[in-house]
Every structure is written in C-alpha cells, then in structure tokens.
Coordinates of C-alpha atoms and ligand atoms in Angstrom, one line a residue:
X211 CA -10.5 -4.7 -32.1
X212 CA -7.6 -5.4 -29.9
X213 CA -7.6 -3.7 -26.5
X214 CA -4.7 -3.5 -24.0
X215 CA -3.5 -1.5 -21.0
X216 CA -0.7 1.0 -21.2
X217 CA 1.0 1.7 -17.8
X218 CA 3.2 4.7 -17.2
X219 CA 5.6 4.6 -14.4
X220 CA 6.9 7.5 -12.4
X221 CA 9.9 8.0 -10.2
X222 CA 11.8 5.0 -11.4
X223 CA 12.3 6.6 -14.8
X224 CA 14.9 8.7 -12.9
X225 CA 16.9 5.7 -11.6
X226 CA 19.6 5.7 -14.2
X227 CA 21.7 2.6 -14.2
X228 CA 19.4 0.8 -11.7
X229 CA 16.3 1.4 -13.7
X230 CA 16.1 -2.2 -15.1
X231 CA 16.0 -3.5 -11.5
X232 CA 12.9 -1.4 -10.7
X233 CA 11.3 -2.2 -14.1
X234 CA 11.8 -5.9 -13.5
X235 CA 10.2 -5.7 -10.1
X236 CA 7.3 -3.9 -11.5
X237 CA 6.7 -6.4 -14.3
X238 CA 7.1 -9.3 -11.9
X239 CA 4.4 -7.8 -9.6
X240 CA 2.1 -7.2 -12.6
X241 CA 2.6 -10.7 -13.8
X242 CA 1.8 -12.1 -10.4
X243 CA -1.4 -10.1 -10.2
X244 CA -2.4 -10.8 -13.8
X245 CA -2.5 -14.6 -13.1
X246 CA -5.9 -14.1 -11.3
X247 CA -7.4 -12.3 -14.3
X248 CA -6.5 -14.6 -17.2
X249 CA -3.9 -15.0 -19.8
X250 CA -1.9 -11.7 -20.3
X251 CA 1.5 -10.9 -21.6
X252 CA 3.4 -8.1 -19.9
X253 CA 6.2 -6.3 -21.8
X254 CA 7.9 -3.0 -21.7
X255 CA 9.3 -0.5 -24.2
X256 CA 9.9 3.2 -24.2
X257 CA 9.0 3.8 -20.5
X258 CA 5.7 2.1 -20.9
X259 CA 4.5 -1.3 -19.7
X260 CA 2.1 -3.1 -22.1
X261 CA -0.4 -5.5 -20.6
X262 CA -2.0 -7.5 -23.5
X263 CA -4.8 -10.1 -23.2
X264 CA -4.0 -13.2 -25.1
X265 CA -7.5 -14.6 -25.4
X266 CA -11.1 -13.6 -25.1
X267 CA -11.4 -15.0 -21.5
X268 CA -8.8 -12.5 -20.2
X269 CA -10.6 -10.1 -17.9
X270 CA -9.3 -6.7 -18.9
X271 CA -11.6 -4.8 -16.5
X272 CA -10.4 -6.9 -13.5
X273 CA -6.8 -6.4 -14.6
X274 CA -7.3 -2.7 -14.9
X275 CA -8.6 -2.5 -11.4
X276 CA -5.7 -4.6 -10.1
X277 CA -3.1 -2.5 -12.0
X278 CA -4.4 0.6 -10.2
X279 CA -3.2 -0.9 -6.9
X280 CA 0.3 -1.6 -8.1
X281 CA 2.8 0.7 -6.5
X282 CA 5.2 2.3 -9.0
X283 CA 2.6 2.9 -11.7
X284 CA 1.4 6.5 -12.0
X285 CA -1.1 6.2 -14.8
X286 CA -3.0 3.5 -16.8
X287 CA -4.8 3.9 -20.1
X288 CA -7.1 1.4 -21.6
X289 CA -6.2 1.6 -25.3
X290 CA -6.8 0.0 -28.7
X291 CA -4.1 -0.8 -31.1
X292 CA -3.8 -1.0 -34.9
X293 CA -1.2 -0.9 -37.7
X294 CA 0.9 2.2 -38.1
X295 CA -0.9 3.8 -41.0
X296 CA -3.4 6.7 -41.1
X297 CA -6.3 4.7 -42.7
X298 CA -6.2 2.1 -39.9
X299 CA -5.8 4.8 -37.2
X300 CA -8.8 6.8 -38.6
X301 CA -11.0 3.7 -38.7
X302 CA -10.0 2.7 -35.1
X303 CA -10.6 6.2 -33.8
X304 CA -14.1 6.2 -35.2
X305 CA -15.0 2.8 -33.9
X306 CA -13.3 2.9 -30.5
X307 CA -13.5 6.5 -29.2
X308 CA -17.2 7.3 -29.2
X309 CA -17.9 4.9 -26.3
X310 CA -15.7 7.1 -24.0
X311 CA -17.6 10.3 -25.0
X312 CA -20.9 9.7 -23.1
X313 CA -21.6 12.8 -21.1
X314 CA -18.6 14.7 -22.5
X315 CA -19.2 18.1 -24.1
X316 CA -15.7 18.9 -25.2
X317 CA -12.5 17.1 -26.1
X318 CA -9.1 17.6 -27.5
X319 CA -6.9 15.2 -29.5
X320 CA -3.1 15.0 -28.9
X321 CA -0.6 12.9 -30.7
X322 CA 2.8 11.6 -29.8
X323 CA 5.1 10.2 -32.4
X324 CA 8.0 8.2 -30.8
X325 CA 8.5 6.4 -34.1
X326 CA 10.1 9.3 -36.0
X327 CA 9.8 7.4 -39.3
X328 CA 6.1 7.9 -39.3
X329 CA 5.4 10.2 -42.3
X330 CA 3.0 12.7 -40.5
X331 CA 4.0 15.0 -37.6
X332 CA 2.2 15.0 -34.3
X333 CA 0.1 18.2 -34.9
X334 CA -1.1 16.8 -38.2
X335 CA -2.0 13.4 -36.7
X336 CA -3.9 15.1 -33.9
X337 CA -5.8 17.4 -36.3
X338 CA -6.8 14.6 -38.6
X339 CA -7.9 12.2 -35.9
X340 CA -9.7 15.0 -34.1
X341 CA -11.7 15.6 -37.3
X342 CA -12.6 11.9 -37.6
X343 CA -13.9 11.9 -34.0
X344 CA -16.0 15.0 -34.7
X345 CA -17.5 13.4 -37.8
X346 CA -18.9 10.5 -35.6
X347 CA -19.7 12.6 -32.5
X348 CA -21.1 15.8 -34.0
X349 CA -22.3 17.3 -30.7
X350 CA -18.8 17.4 -29.3
X351 CA -16.7 20.6 -29.4
X352 CA -13.0 21.0 -29.4
X353 CA -11.6 22.7 -26.3
X354 CA -7.8 22.7 -26.1
X355 CA -7.6 24.4 -22.7
X356 CA -10.0 22.6 -20.5
X357 CA -11.4 19.6 -22.3
X358 CA -13.7 17.0 -20.7
X359 CA -11.8 14.2 -22.5
X360 CA -8.3 14.0 -23.9
X361 CA -7.9 11.6 -26.8
X362 CA -4.3 10.5 -27.4
X363 CA -2.8 8.8 -30.4
X364 CA 0.6 7.3 -29.8
X365 CA 2.8 6.1 -32.7
X366 CA 5.1 3.6 -31.0
X367 CA 7.6 0.9 -31.8
X368 CA 5.1 -1.9 -32.5
X369 CA 1.9 -0.1 -33.5
X370 CA -0.4 2.8 -33.2
X371 CA -2.3 3.2 -29.9
X372 CA -5.4 5.3 -29.2
X373 CA -7.0 6.0 -25.9
X374 CA -9.3 8.4 -24.2
X375 CA -8.2 9.3 -20.7
X376 CA -5.8 8.0 -18.2
X377 CA -6.6 6.5 -14.8
X378 CA -4.5 7.7 -11.9
X379 CA -2.2 4.9 -10.7
X380 CA -1.1 4.2 -7.1
X381 CA 2.3 6.0 -7.5
X382 CA 5.2 5.2 -5.3
X383 CA 7.9 2.6 -5.9
X384 CA 7.7 -1.1 -6.8
X385 CA 7.1 -3.5 -3.9
X386 CA 10.3 -5.0 -2.7
X387 CA 12.5 -2.3 -4.1
X388 CA 13.2 -0.8 -0.6
X389 CA 13.5 -3.9 1.6
X390 CA 11.2 -5.3 4.2
X391 CA 9.7 -3.6 7.3
X392 CA 7.8 -4.9 10.3
X393 CA 4.6 -3.1 10.8
X394 CA 3.2 -2.9 14.4
X395 CA -0.4 -3.4 13.4
X396 CA -3.2 -2.6 15.8
X397 CA -6.9 -2.4 15.0
X398 CA -6.8 1.4 15.0
X399 CA -6.9 3.9 12.1
X400 CA -3.3 4.9 12.0
X401 CA -1.2 1.7 11.7
X402 CA -2.8 0.3 8.6
X403 CA -2.3 3.7 7.0
X404 CA 1.4 3.7 8.1
X405 CA 1.8 0.2 6.6
X406 CA 0.2 1.3 3.3
X407 CA 2.4 4.4 3.2
X408 CA 5.6 2.4 3.6
X409 CA 4.5 -0.2 1.1
X410 CA 3.9 2.7 -1.3
X411 CA 7.6 3.5 -1.0
X412 CA 8.5 -0.1 -2.1
X413 CA 8.8 -1.6 1.4
X414 CA 7.5 -5.1 1.6
X415 CA 5.4 -5.5 4.8
X416 CA 5.3 -8.1 7.6
X417 CA 3.0 -7.3 10.5
X418 CA 3.2 -7.9 14.2
X419 CA 0.0 -7.7 16.3
X420 CA -0.2 -7.9 20.1
X421 CA -3.3 -9.3 21.7
X422 CA -4.2 -9.7 25.3
X423 CA -6.7 -12.5 25.4
X424 CA -9.1 -12.7 27.3
X425 CA -8.9 -9.0 27.9
X426 CA -9.1 -8.5 24.1
X427 CA -11.4 -10.7 22.1
X428 CA -11.1 -13.0 19.1
X429 CA -13.2 -10.5 17.1
X430 CA -10.6 -7.8 17.9
X431 CA -7.9 -10.1 16.5
X432 CA -10.0 -10.9 13.4
X433 CA -10.5 -7.2 12.8
X434 CA -6.8 -6.8 12.6
X435 CA -6.5 -9.7 10.1
X436 CA -9.3 -8.0 8.1
X437 CA -7.2 -4.8 8.0
X438 CA -4.1 -6.7 7.0
X439 CA -6.2 -8.2 4.1
X440 CA -7.2 -4.8 2.9
X441 CA -3.7 -3.4 3.0
X442 CA -2.5 -6.7 1.3
X443 CA -4.7 -5.7 -1.7
X444 CA -2.0 -3.1 -2.3
X445 CA 1.0 -4.5 -0.5
X446 CA 0.7 -8.2 -1.5
X447 CA 0.3 -11.0 1.0
X448 CA 1.2 -10.0 4.5
X449 CA 2.4 -12.4 7.2
X450 CA 0.8 -11.4 10.5
X451 CA 2.7 -12.5 13.6
X452 CA 0.6 -12.5 16.8
X453 CA 2.0 -12.3 20.3
X454 CA 0.1 -12.4 23.5
X455 CA 0.9 -9.7 26.1
X456 CA -1.6 -10.9 28.7
X457 CA 0.9 -11.9 31.3
X458 CA 3.1 -8.9 30.7
X459 CA 0.1 -6.6 31.3
X460 CA -0.9 -8.5 34.4
X461 CA 2.6 -8.3 35.8
X462 CA 2.9 -4.5 35.1
X463 CA -0.4 -4.0 36.8
X464 CA 0.7 -6.0 39.8
X465 CA 4.1 -4.5 40.3
X466 CA 4.3 -1.0 38.7
X467 CA 2.9 2.5 39.2
X468 CA -0.2 2.9 37.1
X469 CA 0.9 6.1 35.5
X470 CA 3.7 4.2 33.7
X471 CA 1.6 1.3 32.4
X472 CA 1.3 2.4 28.8
X473 CA 4.9 3.4 28.5
X474 CA 6.2 0.2 30.0
X475 CA 3.9 -1.9 27.9
X476 CA 5.1 -0.1 24.8
X477 CA 8.7 -0.8 25.7
X478 CA 7.8 -4.5 25.8
X479 CA 6.2 -4.2 22.4
X480 CA 9.2 -2.5 20.9
X481 CA 11.6 -5.1 22.2
X482 CA 9.5 -7.9 20.9
X483 CA 9.0 -6.1 17.6
X484 CA 12.8 -5.7 17.2
X485 CA 13.3 -9.4 17.9
X486 CA 10.6 -10.3 15.4
X487 CA 12.1 -8.0 12.8
X488 CA 15.4 -9.6 13.1
X489 CA 13.9 -13.1 13.0
X490 CA 11.9 -12.3 9.8
X491 CA 14.7 -10.3 8.2
X492 CA 13.0 -6.9 8.3
X493 CA 15.3 -3.8 8.3
X494 CA 13.0 -1.4 10.2
X495 CA 10.0 -1.1 12.5
X496 CA 6.9 0.8 11.3
X497 CA 4.3 2.3 13.6
X498 CA 1.3 4.5 13.2
X499 CA 2.4 7.1 15.8
X500 CA 1.8 10.8 15.2
X501 CA 3.4 13.3 17.4
X502 CA 1.2 14.7 20.2
X503 CA -1.8 12.5 19.3
X504 CA -2.0 10.7 22.6
X505 CA 0.0 10.7 25.9
X506 CA 2.3 8.0 24.7
X507 CA 3.1 9.9 21.5
X508 CA 4.7 13.0 23.0
X509 CA 8.3 13.5 21.9
X510 CA 9.5 12.5 25.3
X511 CA 7.3 9.4 25.4
X512 CA 8.5 8.3 21.9
X513 CA 12.1 8.8 23.1
X514 CA 11.5 6.5 26.1
X515 CA 9.8 3.8 24.0
X516 CA 12.3 4.1 21.1
X517 CA 15.2 3.8 23.6
X518 CA 14.9 0.0 23.8
X519 CA 15.5 -0.7 20.1
X520 CA 18.5 0.0 17.9
X521 CA 16.9 -0.5 14.5
X522 CA 15.3 2.4 12.6
X523 CA 11.7 3.1 13.4
X524 CA 9.6 4.5 10.6
X525 CA 6.6 6.6 11.6
X526 CA 5.2 7.8 8.4
X527 CA 2.2 9.4 10.1
X528 CA 4.3 11.4 12.6
X529 CA 3.7 14.8 11.1
X530 CA 0.1 14.2 10.0
X531 CA -3.1 15.5 11.5
X532 CA -5.7 12.9 12.4
X533 CA -8.0 14.2 9.6
X534 CA -5.2 13.7 7.0
X535 CA -4.6 10.1 8.2
X536 CA -8.4 9.5 8.0
X537 CA -8.4 10.7 4.5
X538 CA -5.9 8.1 3.5
X539 CA -7.7 5.4 5.5
X540 CA -10.9 6.2 3.5
X541 CA -9.0 6.1 0.3
X542 CA -7.5 2.7 0.9
X543 CA -10.7 1.4 2.4
X544 CA -9.5 0.6 5.9
X545 CA -11.4 3.3 7.8
X546 CA -14.8 1.5 8.2
X547 CA -13.1 -1.6 9.6
X548 CA -10.8 0.5 11.8
X549 CA -13.7 2.2 13.6
X550 CA -15.4 -1.0 14.5
X551 CA -15.6 -0.9 18.3
X552 CA -13.3 -3.6 19.6
X553 CA -10.8 -3.1 22.4
X554 CA -7.0 -3.1 21.8
X555 CA -4.4 -4.3 24.3
X556 CA -3.3 -0.6 24.7
X557 CA -6.7 0.2 26.0
X558 CA -6.7 -2.6 28.6
X559 CA -5.5 -1.2 32.0
X560 CA -5.2 2.3 30.6
X561 CA -3.8 4.7 33.3
X562 CA -6.0 7.5 34.4
X563 CA -3.1 10.0 34.5
X564 CA -0.5 8.7 31.9
X565 CA 3.0 10.3 32.0
X566 CA 3.3 12.7 29.1
X567 CA 6.9 13.9 30.0
X568 CA 8.5 10.7 31.3
X569 CA 12.0 10.6 32.5
X570 CA 13.9 7.6 31.3
X571 CA 15.5 6.8 34.7
X572 CA 12.1 6.7 36.4
X573 CA 10.7 4.4 33.7
X574 CA 13.7 2.1 34.0
X575 CA 13.2 2.1 37.8
X576 CA 9.6 1.0 37.3
X577 CA 10.6 -1.6 34.8
X578 CA 13.1 -3.1 37.2
X579 CA 10.2 -4.2 39.4
X580 CA 9.3 -7.0 37.0
X581 CA 11.5 -9.7 35.4
X582 CA 11.8 -8.2 31.9
X583 CA 13.8 -11.0 30.3
X584 CA 11.6 -13.8 31.6
X585 CA 8.4 -11.9 30.5
X586 CA 9.9 -11.3 27.1
X587 CA 10.7 -15.0 26.6
X588 CA 7.3 -16.0 27.8
X589 CA 5.6 -13.6 25.4
X590 CA 7.8 -14.6 22.5
X591 CA 6.8 -18.3 23.0
X592 CA 3.1 -17.4 22.5
X593 CA 3.7 -16.3 18.9
X594 CA 1.7 -17.7 16.1
X595 CA 1.5 -16.7 12.4
X596 CA -1.2 -16.0 9.9
X597 CA -0.6 -15.4 6.2
X598 CA -3.2 -12.9 4.9
X599 CA -3.7 -12.8 1.1
X600 CA -4.8 -9.9 -1.0
X601 CA -8.3 -11.4 -1.4
X602 CA -8.5 -11.4 2.4
X603 CA -8.2 -15.2 2.7
X604 CA -6.0 -16.5 5.5
X605 CA -3.9 -19.5 6.3
X606 CA -2.1 -20.3 9.5
X607 CA 1.6 -20.5 8.8
X608 CA 4.2 -22.6 10.6
X609 CA 7.7 -21.2 10.8
X610 CA 10.3 -23.8 10.0
X611 CA 13.9 -23.4 11.3
Ligands
ATP993 P1 -3.5 3.1 15.8 O1 -4.7 3.9 15.3 O2 -2.6 2.7 14.8 O3 -4.0 2.0 16.8 P2 -3.2 4.9 18.0 O4 -3.3 6.3 17.7 O5 -4.4 4.2 18.6 O6 -2.7 4.1 16.7 P3 -1.5 3.8 20.0 O7 -2.5 2.8 20.5 O8 -0.7 4.6 21.0 O9 -2.0 4.8 19.0 O10 -0.4 3.0 19.2 C1 0.6 3.6 18.5 C2 1.2 2.6 17.6 O11 1.7 1.4 18.3 C3 0.2 2.1 16.6 O12 0.1 2.9 15.5 C4 0.8 0.7 16.2 O13 1.8 0.9 15.3 C5 1.4 0.3 17.6 N1 0.4 -0.5 18.3 C6 -0.5 -0.1 19.2 N2 -1.2 -1.2 19.6 C7 -0.8 -2.3 19.0 C8 -1.1 -3.7 19.0 N3 -2.1 -4.2 19.8 N4 -0.4 -4.5 18.2 C9 0.6 -4.0 17.4 N5 1.0 -2.8 17.4 C10 0.3 -1.9 18.2
MG994 MG1 -4.4 2.0 18.9

C-alpha cells in the first residue's frame, strides 16, 4: 500500500497572479526539510502539495511532524493512494481505514470528485465507501453531524486518495515571502514568541542579542541560543548576532541619572539593532514589547526608544496579555527555557524608580553626558555571530566583506 502526505495551504490560494511565487517558496521549504527524512518527491496540483516517499527508508512519520512546522500549510493528511476505480478504492478503504478507528465510536465518509470524468458522483462514492468501512468495523456508527472521525475519498488528477482525519498545520505564509526582519532576542518569554509570530507571517528571521558579560553569564547567552534553536525549528536556521553592552552600561551608570538607565540603554540597543539590520539586509526590527507590561513599555517610553531609529519596528505582542503570550510560548515550546532563571542585561543596574512618562528632551540631555558615537562604535566592534540550526546545533559564523 502506498502512503503519502497531502498538504493543504491557506491564505496563498488567494494570491492571484503571485500565487506561483508563494507555492514555489512553500515547495522549496518542504524539499529542504524532507532531505533529513529520506527520499521524497514534492509536487503540487489542484491547490494541494503531494509529499511522496520514494523508497521504504523514507520516514513518513518524521516528515509529517516536520511538515506541521512549515508556515503556509493549514492542514496535512496522511493518505493512501490507488487507481481511480471503485474496486480498488473499496479494497483500499477496507485495508487502510480500520487502523484509524481505534477508540472512535462514530464516523462519516465524505467524497470529493475533482476529476469530473469519474463515473460516480460524490454522494454515491461516500455512501459506498462508508458501507465498506462499516462492513469491517461493525461497532462503528455513522454520525453526519458530529463524527469522531471523518473519512475522505478524493478522486484527483493522478489517482484516488483516502484518508481519515487532517492534522492542523502551522498556518501563516511561506518563509521568505515577506522579507527578512531582525529580532531583538532576549532570554525572556516575549521575544521568542514575537520572532515566531513574524516568521509565521513569512518573515525570515535574523536575531540580535545583547549580553553584558561578566554581569550576565555564559549560561544566559547559551539559553538565548537554545531559544533561537527552538524558534528555528519553525523559522529555519537563525543567525544570532551577539553584541556586548558591558561598557555602555558602565558608562551610563557612571554618568547618568539612575531613573533613566533602562531608557538610555534601550536607545543604544535600538541604534545598534538598526545598524545590524542594515548590515544584514533586514527591512524591520522585531521586539517582544507589549504595551504597559513594564516601565520601559509605556507608550511614552516606546516613543522615546523608537525615536532613534527610522526603520519599521514590528511588535507583534504589543496588544497581547502576558497570559496570551505565554500560551503561544507553551505551544511553540519556548516557555520552559524562557523561565530558566538567568539574568538579562536589562536587569543589570535596573533603576529603582524608572521613568514611565519620559520626556524626550530630558532623555536626550542625559544621553549627552556620555559619548554616544564612541560607545556605539566600541559596542559594534564586540559583535560575534552564531548560526543556530533547526536541530539546535550551532556553529560560529564569520562575516566576510
Ligand atoms: P522579553 O520577555 O522578550 O525579554 P520583557 O518583557 O522582559 O521581554 P524587556 O526586557 O523590556 O521586556 O525587553 C523588551 C524587548 O527588548 C524584548 O522583547 C526584546 O525584543 C528586546 N530585548 C530586551 N533585552 C534584550 C537583550 N538582552 N538582547 C536583545 N534584545 C533584548
Ligand atoms: Mg526581558
């Protein structure tokens, strides 16, 4: 019996003339991921992508799991295929479907006939195949309104397909279909979620992390790379650029009023992030900020920190409650890593009374007490790069000019 995966895609069906561009990106991503699971062919027809194993070594379970993390796909069915005639379809239904009925009490059978030359109509196909399934699973009952399992027969261009149930796909848009963004990645809960959300919209991710060694530890940095690895499971390999803010923080502490530390630090971060985004050809910055969550995320504080950059800043968590962000963090499996207790550079030298309604002119006056340009250059020179792959493995990466 020949099994394969049928993938349905969502929003890109609506893309009109650009549709092929999105479909090609999606197929390319699937091919790339399939390579780890064996020999598969990937083709498309009638708004469905077919992933077919080419030999017995191809790991269809592994490929199914990988496919569920590919943005742009809304549903995946594990199906069996046969010739387009009722005898073969009946035999296949009896042999293939019972394994999916363990624990089910009710089912219904639906048919879709996209090959209109097939002699039977959809209701007839559904009734006949439903009958065959009942003959081998006599304890099952038909329930057309709320069945435990939906069996589908699809008469398509190249064959007849039968499957029982569809796995929910990751949704969103194919990776790379909406440019590249630079994620400011901390070790917290919010920024990995923000990166995942933008990747889901087709944005390829690069990441920038600020450390403050020795005030922050190597474990804190490793935790960030672990988080990047988890997000990479969905978003593909992520290059993480790491910059040290140690001297910036020491200088701010030496020269400026404590209440402004966090705001001033965040302005340094944003400037360096914009420079990195331009260097690595990213069209936007991405942060995990959520309005009102902490002192530096009031509307006024965000205005003061956003004022130093001219490129768009995407804040996909901005209108979400912490609980909603945590829900996504659990779903994408970053939560348990995010809550490991390591310090972040934002928590080093935290002011006791941070400004929540800062005035730009006062922030600028504080900033004038340090040599901004020199500090930026010095911080920029500390940058190193780590490429984090979807399996979590890492390699230091050298930028070549
Ligand atoms: P998170 O949970 O993402 O750390 P947070 O609620 O702790 O966010 P802040 O620490 O104020 O909030 O940071 C706001 C945003 O600034 C983060 O979501 C992240 O995008 C960015 N950021 C904070 N710290 C760092 C860092 N050390 N390196 C890179 N980006 C950072
Ligand atoms: Mg944080």
